[in-house]
């Protein structure tokens, strides 16, 4: 039986195309029906390989990539909490797994890895925001021990969306 090598590491520029594909496919699957298609395409067009090359060159320390046999299949970005109202020092900004690889424990591995990195930086507590209606993310975050800590509204391309904050103390 063939075995897959799973690695979690910081990105390099060679991951740019694969990360672009992970973002676009996972974003599209998660938010189709919540965000209009025209806006999904707009956001996707901003997250091409150039964007990820820039991230790998300038902000790799804030990103962990999960690769299967060397190919990026998911990523997590994290750092300081940007919201004063939420009692946490850390934040996971984005967590995306290639839809064909979802449900196999990879999201949990990425989440745990980001949490460990934040803890190693002496960052206490963690928040993640997800758009209301993203039921998979809601189930995932609750299953990982997160508690709903609040909600607010954000604007994308002129439309308002409700989003939920999940907190780990
Ligand atoms: C949300 C996401 C990161 C989860 O990653 P994943 O690899 O599919 O999740 P895992 O297989 O690691 O699941 C981890 C745990 O969550 C649980 N879980 C996953 N989806 C769930 C759901 N819809 N309802 C309930 N529990 C769920 C699993 O049962 C598992 O529990 P266990 O560890 O106790 O067995 C992934 O589905 C994804 O990328 N979604 C699209 C992008 C997105 O919505 N990102 C979050 C935006 S804020």
PDB file of C-alpha atoms and ligand atoms in Angstrom:
ATOM      1  CA  UNK A   1       0.000   0.000   0.000  1.00  0.00           C
ATOM      2  CA  UNK A   2       1.348   3.456  -0.950  1.00  0.00           C
ATOM      3  CA  UNK A   3       2.007   5.879   1.922  1.00  0.00           C
ATOM      4  CA  UNK A   4       1.720   9.650   1.701  1.00  0.00           C
ATOM      5  CA  UNK A   5       4.285  11.927   3.298  1.00  0.00           C
ATOM      6  CA  UNK A   6       2.609  14.713   5.289  1.00  0.00           C
ATOM      7  CA  UNK A   7       4.682  17.765   6.132  1.00  0.00           C
ATOM      8  CA  UNK A   8       3.811  21.040   7.830  1.00  0.00           C
ATOM      9  CA  UNK A   9       6.272  23.844   7.128  1.00  0.00           C
ATOM     10  CA  UNK A  10       6.585  27.491   6.142  1.00  0.00           C
ATOM     11  CA  UNK A  11       5.913  28.270   2.453  1.00  0.00           C
ATOM     12  CA  UNK A  12       8.440  28.964  -0.245  1.00  0.00           C
ATOM     13  CA  UNK A  13       7.952  30.512  -3.670  1.00  0.00           C
ATOM     14  CA  UNK A  14       7.569  27.073  -5.279  1.00  0.00           C
ATOM     15  CA  UNK A  15       4.282  26.644  -3.394  1.00  0.00           C
ATOM     16  CA  UNK A  16       2.727  29.723  -5.038  1.00  0.00           C
ATOM     17  CA  UNK A  17       0.655  27.978  -7.729  1.00  0.00           C
ATOM     18  CA  UNK A  18      -0.588  25.216  -5.430  1.00  0.00           C
ATOM     19  CA  UNK A  19      -1.545  27.687  -2.684  1.00  0.00           C
ATOM     20  CA  UNK A  20      -3.433  29.761  -5.221  1.00  0.00           C
ATOM     21  CA  UNK A  21      -5.393  26.658  -6.269  1.00  0.00           C
ATOM     22  CA  UNK A  22      -6.093  25.659  -2.659  1.00  0.00           C
ATOM     23  CA  UNK A  23      -7.416  29.114  -1.850  1.00  0.00           C
ATOM     24  CA  UNK A  24      -9.600  29.454  -4.940  1.00  0.00           C
ATOM     25  CA  UNK A  25     -11.140  25.976  -4.752  1.00  0.00           C
ATOM     26  CA  UNK A  26     -11.732  26.000  -0.978  1.00  0.00           C
ATOM     27  CA  UNK A  27     -13.028  29.577  -0.989  1.00  0.00           C
ATOM     28  CA  UNK A  28     -15.362  28.826  -3.858  1.00  0.00           C
ATOM     29  CA  UNK A  29     -16.704  25.677  -2.237  1.00  0.00           C
ATOM     30  CA  UNK A  30     -17.146  27.263   1.200  1.00  0.00           C
ATOM     31  CA  UNK A  31     -18.804  30.490   0.094  1.00  0.00           C
ATOM     32  CA  UNK A  32     -20.766  29.692  -3.063  1.00  0.00           C
ATOM     33  CA  UNK A  33     -24.371  30.533  -2.219  1.00  0.00           C
ATOM     34  CA  UNK A  34     -23.242  32.929   0.531  1.00  0.00           C
ATOM     35  CA  UNK A  35     -21.118  35.356  -1.521  1.00  0.00           C
ATOM     36  CA  UNK A  36     -22.258  36.154  -5.102  1.00  0.00           C
ATOM     37  CA  UNK A  37     -20.215  34.430  -7.838  1.00  0.00           C
ATOM     38  CA  UNK A  38     -19.014  37.731  -9.240  1.00  0.00           C
ATOM     39  CA  UNK A  39     -17.427  38.621  -5.893  1.00  0.00           C
ATOM     40  CA  UNK A  40     -15.969  35.122  -5.454  1.00  0.00           C
ATOM     41  CA  UNK A  41     -14.210  35.606  -8.787  1.00  0.00           C
ATOM     42  CA  UNK A  42     -12.987  39.061  -7.805  1.00  0.00           C
ATOM     43  CA  UNK A  43     -11.402  37.767  -4.620  1.00  0.00           C
ATOM     44  CA  UNK A  44      -9.906  34.760  -6.403  1.00  0.00           C
ATOM     45  CA  UNK A  45      -8.283  37.060  -8.960  1.00  0.00           C
ATOM     46  CA  UNK A  46      -6.400  38.790  -6.118  1.00  0.00           C
ATOM     47  CA  UNK A  47      -5.013  35.521  -4.766  1.00  0.00           C
ATOM     48  CA  UNK A  48      -3.071  34.245  -7.768  1.00  0.00           C
ATOM     49  CA  UNK A  49       0.518  32.906  -7.693  1.00  0.00           C
ATOM     50  CA  UNK A  50       1.957  36.472  -7.521  1.00  0.00           C
ATOM     51  CA  UNK A  51       0.169  37.040  -4.226  1.00  0.00           C
ATOM     52  CA  UNK A  52       1.570  33.802  -2.770  1.00  0.00           C
ATOM     53  CA  UNK A  53       5.062  34.507  -4.067  1.00  0.00           C
ATOM     54  CA  UNK A  54       4.925  37.793  -2.197  1.00  0.00           C
ATOM     55  CA  UNK A  55       3.693  36.032   0.960  1.00  0.00           C
ATOM     56  CA  UNK A  56       6.458  33.405   0.752  1.00  0.00           C
ATOM     57  CA  UNK A  57       9.083  36.122   0.370  1.00  0.00           C
ATOM     58  CA  UNK A  58       7.764  38.549   2.986  1.00  0.00           C
ATOM     59  CA  UNK A  59       5.505  36.859   5.513  1.00  0.00           C
ATOM     60  CA  UNK A  60       6.398  33.157   5.523  1.00  0.00           C
ATOM     61  CA  UNK A  61       6.676  33.128   9.323  1.00  0.00           C
ATOM     62  CA  UNK A  62       2.931  33.824   9.602  1.00  0.00           C
ATOM     63  CA  UNK A  63       1.987  30.917   7.332  1.00  0.00           C
ATOM     64  CA  UNK A  64       2.146  27.139   7.644  1.00  0.00           C
ATOM     65  CA  UNK A  65       1.600  24.940   4.619  1.00  0.00           C
ATOM     66  CA  UNK A  66       0.496  21.332   4.780  1.00  0.00           C
ATOM     67  CA  UNK A  67       1.978  19.327   1.933  1.00  0.00           C
ATOM     68  CA  UNK A  68       1.196  15.791   0.783  1.00  0.00           C
ATOM     69  CA  UNK A  69       4.159  14.230  -1.007  1.00  0.00           C
ATOM     70  CA  UNK A  70       5.583  17.729  -1.413  1.00  0.00           C
ATOM     71  CA  UNK A  71       2.467  19.390  -2.906  1.00  0.00           C
ATOM     72  CA  UNK A  72       0.699  22.086  -0.853  1.00  0.00           C
ATOM     73  CA  UNK A  73      -2.848  20.947  -0.009  1.00  0.00           C
ATOM     74  CA  UNK A  74      -3.751  23.394   2.728  1.00  0.00           C
ATOM     75  CA  UNK A  75      -2.493  26.348   4.694  1.00  0.00           C
ATOM     76  CA  UNK A  76      -3.094  28.390   7.822  1.00  0.00           C
ATOM     77  CA  UNK A  77      -2.140  32.023   8.488  1.00  0.00           C
ATOM     78  CA  UNK A  78      -1.903  33.416  12.016  1.00  0.00           C
ATOM     79  CA  UNK A  79      -0.545  36.200  14.189  1.00  0.00           C
ATOM     80  CA  UNK A  80      -1.741  38.878  16.608  1.00  0.00           C
ATOM     81  CA  UNK A  81      -5.442  39.272  17.326  1.00  0.00           C
ATOM     82  CA  UNK A  82      -6.716  42.349  15.445  1.00  0.00           C
ATOM     83  CA  UNK A  83      -9.918  42.819  17.472  1.00  0.00           C
ATOM     84  CA  UNK A  84      -9.845  44.645  20.831  1.00  0.00           C
ATOM     85  CA  UNK A  85     -13.197  43.281  21.969  1.00  0.00           C
ATOM     86  CA  UNK A  86     -12.104  39.636  21.852  1.00  0.00           C
ATOM     87  CA  UNK A  87     -10.066  38.440  24.866  1.00  0.00           C
ATOM     88  CA  UNK A  88      -7.303  36.614  23.009  1.00  0.00           C
ATOM     89  CA  UNK A  89      -3.784  37.562  21.985  1.00  0.00           C
ATOM     90  CA  UNK A  90      -3.600  35.316  18.928  1.00  0.00           C
ATOM     91  CA  UNK A  91      -5.690  34.990  15.789  1.00  0.00           C
ATOM     92  CA  UNK A  92      -5.935  32.489  12.976  1.00  0.00           C
ATOM     93  CA  UNK A  93      -6.664  34.637   9.946  1.00  0.00           C
ATOM     94  CA  UNK A  94      -7.232  31.927   7.340  1.00  0.00           C
ATOM     95  CA  UNK A  95      -7.425  28.142   7.322  1.00  0.00           C
ATOM     96  CA  UNK A  96      -8.038  26.403   4.017  1.00  0.00           C
ATOM     97  CA  UNK A  97      -7.793  22.783   2.902  1.00  0.00           C
ATOM     98  CA  UNK A  98      -8.133  21.614  -0.709  1.00  0.00           C
ATOM     99  CA  UNK A  99     -11.751  20.369  -1.011  1.00  0.00           C
ATOM    100  CA  UNK A 100     -10.640  16.977  -2.333  1.00  0.00           C
ATOM    101  CA  UNK A 101      -8.610  16.494   0.875  1.00  0.00           C
ATOM    102  CA  UNK A 102     -11.179  17.745   3.378  1.00  0.00           C
ATOM    103  CA  UNK A 103     -12.547  15.488   6.106  1.00  0.00           C
ATOM    104  CA  UNK A 104      -9.281  13.560   6.472  1.00  0.00           C
ATOM    105  CA  UNK A 105      -7.897  15.321   9.526  1.00  0.00           C
ATOM    106  CA  UNK A 106      -5.663  17.797   7.665  1.00  0.00           C
ATOM    107  CA  UNK A 107      -7.516  20.891   8.869  1.00  0.00           C
ATOM    108  CA  UNK A 108      -7.110  19.714  12.447  1.00  0.00           C
ATOM    109  CA  UNK A 109      -3.366  19.217  11.922  1.00  0.00           C
ATOM    110  CA  UNK A 110      -2.971  22.732  10.533  1.00  0.00           C
ATOM    111  CA  UNK A 111      -5.049  24.262  13.282  1.00  0.00           C
ATOM    112  CA  UNK A 112      -3.063  22.440  16.001  1.00  0.00           C
ATOM    113  CA  UNK A 113       0.221  23.480  14.393  1.00  0.00           C
ATOM    114  CA  UNK A 114      -0.790  27.170  14.309  1.00  0.00           C
ATOM    115  CA  UNK A 115      -1.948  26.972  17.919  1.00  0.00           C
ATOM    116  CA  UNK A 116       1.372  25.469  18.960  1.00  0.00           C
ATOM    117  CA  UNK A 117       3.330  28.175  17.126  1.00  0.00           C
ATOM    118  CA  UNK A 118       1.303  30.896  18.812  1.00  0.00           C
ATOM    119  CA  UNK A 119       1.772  29.254  22.221  1.00  0.00           C
ATOM    120  CA  UNK A 120       5.517  29.008  21.593  1.00  0.00           C
ATOM    121  CA  UNK A 121       5.485  32.796  21.026  1.00  0.00           C
ATOM    122  CA  UNK A 122       3.783  33.147  24.444  1.00  0.00           C
ATOM    123  CA  UNK A 123       0.567  34.268  22.788  1.00  0.00           C
ATOM    124  CA  UNK A 124      -2.389  33.448  25.055  1.00  0.00           C
ATOM    125  CA  UNK A 125      -5.808  32.598  23.658  1.00  0.00           C
ATOM    126  CA  UNK A 126      -6.875  32.444  20.046  1.00  0.00           C
ATOM    127  CA  UNK A 127      -9.754  33.738  17.932  1.00  0.00           C
ATOM    128  CA  UNK A 128     -10.981  32.747  14.463  1.00  0.00           C
ATOM    129  CA  UNK A 129     -13.725  34.473  12.487  1.00  0.00           C
ATOM    130  CA  UNK A 130     -15.972  32.657  10.022  1.00  0.00           C
ATOM    131  CA  UNK A 131     -18.811  33.970   7.906  1.00  0.00           C
ATOM    132  CA  UNK A 132     -22.259  32.975   9.158  1.00  0.00           C
ATOM    133  CA  UNK A 133     -23.586  30.170   6.979  1.00  0.00           C
ATOM    134  CA  UNK A 134     -20.216  28.424   6.638  1.00  0.00           C
ATOM    135  CA  UNK A 135     -21.587  25.340   8.360  1.00  0.00           C
ATOM    136  CA  UNK A 136     -18.556  23.163   7.770  1.00  0.00           C
ATOM    137  CA  UNK A 137     -16.266  25.704   9.427  1.00  0.00           C
ATOM    138  CA  UNK A 138     -18.755  26.065  12.287  1.00  0.00           C
ATOM    139  CA  UNK A 139     -18.787  22.277  12.886  1.00  0.00           C
ATOM    140  CA  UNK A 140     -15.017  22.094  12.547  1.00  0.00           C
ATOM    141  CA  UNK A 141     -14.260  24.902  15.009  1.00  0.00           C
ATOM    142  CA  UNK A 142     -16.698  23.582  17.590  1.00  0.00           C
ATOM    143  CA  UNK A 143     -15.239  20.097  17.199  1.00  0.00           C
ATOM    144  CA  UNK A 144     -11.767  21.602  17.793  1.00  0.00           C
ATOM    145  CA  UNK A 145     -12.977  23.103  21.093  1.00  0.00           C
ATOM    146  CA  UNK A 146     -13.848  26.655  20.038  1.00  0.00           C
ATOM    147  CA  UNK A 147     -16.676  28.600  21.688  1.00  0.00           C
ATOM    148  CA  UNK A 148     -18.707  31.332  20.044  1.00  0.00           C
ATOM    149  CA  UNK A 149     -17.479  34.607  21.558  1.00  0.00           C
ATOM    150  CA  UNK A 150     -19.380  37.176  19.520  1.00  0.00           C
ATOM    151  CA  UNK A 151     -20.299  38.327  16.056  1.00  0.00           C
ATOM    152  CA  UNK A 152     -20.078  41.416  13.925  1.00  0.00           C
ATOM    153  CA  UNK A 153     -20.636  42.530  10.345  1.00  0.00           C
ATOM    154  CA  UNK A 154     -18.052  43.055   7.644  1.00  0.00           C
ATOM    155  CA  UNK A 155     -18.270  44.507   4.151  1.00  0.00           C
ATOM    156  CA  UNK A 156     -17.071  42.808   0.949  1.00  0.00           C
ATOM    157  CA  UNK A 157     -17.522  44.652  -2.313  1.00  0.00           C
ATOM    158  CA  UNK A 158     -20.369  46.766  -1.001  1.00  0.00           C
ATOM    159  CA  UNK A 159     -22.303  43.959   0.703  1.00  0.00           C
ATOM    160  CA  UNK A 160     -22.649  43.302   4.435  1.00  0.00           C
ATOM    161  CA  UNK A 161     -22.009  39.845   5.888  1.00  0.00           C
ATOM    162  CA  UNK A 162     -22.463  38.528   9.388  1.00  0.00           C
ATOM    163  CA  UNK A 163     -19.489  36.713  10.843  1.00  0.00           C
ATOM    164  CA  UNK A 164     -18.954  34.689  13.979  1.00  0.00           C
ATOM    165  CA  UNK A 165     -15.945  34.750  16.347  1.00  0.00           C
ATOM    166  CA  UNK A 166     -14.776  31.410  17.801  1.00  0.00           C
ATOM    167  CA  UNK A 167     -12.568  31.615  20.861  1.00  0.00           C
ATOM    168  CA  UNK A 168     -10.030  29.314  22.512  1.00  0.00           C
ATOM    169  CA  UNK A 169      -8.763  30.550  25.891  1.00  0.00           C
TER     170      UNK A 169
HETATM  171  C1  LIG B   1     -12.959  23.996   7.713  1.00  0.00           C
HETATM  172  C2  LIG B   1     -11.798  23.149   7.204  1.00  0.00           C
HETATM  173  C3  LIG B   1     -10.473  23.887   7.372  1.00  0.00           C
HETATM  174  C4  LIG B   1     -11.755  21.834   8.026  1.00  0.00           C
HETATM  175  O1  LIG B   1     -10.685  21.039   7.547  1.00  0.00           O
HETATM  176  P1  LIG B   1     -10.880  19.474   7.331  1.00  0.00           P
HETATM  177  O2  LIG B   1      -9.561  18.929   6.918  1.00  0.00           O
HETATM  178  O3  LIG B   1     -12.028  19.246   6.417  1.00  0.00           O
HETATM  179  O4  LIG B   1     -11.303  19.010   8.798  1.00  0.00           O
HETATM  180  P2  LIG B   1     -10.765  17.708   9.577  1.00  0.00           P
HETATM  181  O5  LIG B   1     -10.931  16.524   8.694  1.00  0.00           O
HETATM  182  O6  LIG B   1      -9.401  17.996  10.104  1.00  0.00           O
HETATM  183  O7  LIG B   1     -11.792  17.636  10.773  1.00  0.00           O
HETATM  184  C5  LIG B   1     -11.370  17.895  12.104  1.00  0.00           C
HETATM  185  C6  LIG B   1     -12.507  17.673  13.035  1.00  0.00           C
HETATM  186  O8  LIG B   1     -13.603  18.520  12.701  1.00  0.00           O
HETATM  187  C7  LIG B   1     -14.774  17.751  12.519  1.00  0.00           C
HETATM  188  N1  LIG B   1     -15.569  18.351  11.460  1.00  0.00           N
HETATM  189  C8  LIG B   1     -15.144  18.680  10.233  1.00  0.00           C
HETATM  190  N2  LIG B   1     -16.181  19.191   9.529  1.00  0.00           N
HETATM  191  C9  LIG B   1     -17.262  19.149  10.364  1.00  0.00           C
HETATM  192  C10 LIG B   1     -18.633  19.484  10.241  1.00  0.00           C
HETATM  193  N3  LIG B   1     -19.121  19.991   9.092  1.00  0.00           N
HETATM  194  N4  LIG B   1     -19.446  19.311  11.286  1.00  0.00           N
HETATM  195  C11 LIG B   1     -18.973  18.780  12.444  1.00  0.00           C
HETATM  196  N5  LIG B   1     -17.684  18.432  12.623  1.00  0.00           N
HETATM  197  C12 LIG B   1     -16.853  18.609  11.588  1.00  0.00           C
HETATM  198  C13 LIG B   1     -14.279  16.378  12.133  1.00  0.00           C
HETATM  199  O9  LIG B   1     -15.234  15.396  12.455  1.00  0.00           O
HETATM  200  C14 LIG B   1     -13.038  16.251  12.969  1.00  0.00           C
HETATM  201  O10 LIG B   1     -13.354  15.870  14.286  1.00  0.00           O
HETATM  202  P3  LIG B   1     -12.426  14.826  15.070  1.00  0.00           P
HETATM  203  O11 LIG B   1     -11.006  15.336  14.961  1.00  0.00           O
HETATM  204  O12 LIG B   1     -12.969  14.858  16.453  1.00  0.00           O
HETATM  205  O13 LIG B   1     -12.629  13.541  14.344  1.00  0.00           O
HETATM  206  C15 LIG B   1     -11.980  22.751   5.709  1.00  0.00           C
HETATM  207  O14 LIG B   1     -13.204  22.078   5.581  1.00  0.00           O
HETATM  208  C16 LIG B   1     -11.945  23.915   4.762  1.00  0.00           C
HETATM  209  O15 LIG B   1     -10.883  24.284   4.270  1.00  0.00           O
HETATM  210  N6  LIG B   1     -13.117  24.514   4.448  1.00  0.00           N
HETATM  211  C17 LIG B   1     -13.223  25.575   3.466  1.00  0.00           C
HETATM  212  C18 LIG B   1     -12.563  26.844   3.908  1.00  0.00           C
HETATM  213  C19 LIG B   1     -13.124  27.331   5.200  1.00  0.00           C
HETATM  214  O16 LIG B   1     -14.319  27.381   5.416  1.00  0.00           O
HETATM  215  N7  LIG B   1     -12.199  27.723   6.064  1.00  0.00           N
HETATM  216  C20 LIG B   1     -12.539  28.346   7.313  1.00  0.00           C
HETATM  217  C21 LIG B   1     -12.887  29.766   7.038  1.00  0.00           C
HETATM  218  S1  LIG B   1     -12.842  30.688   8.490  1.00  0.00           S
END
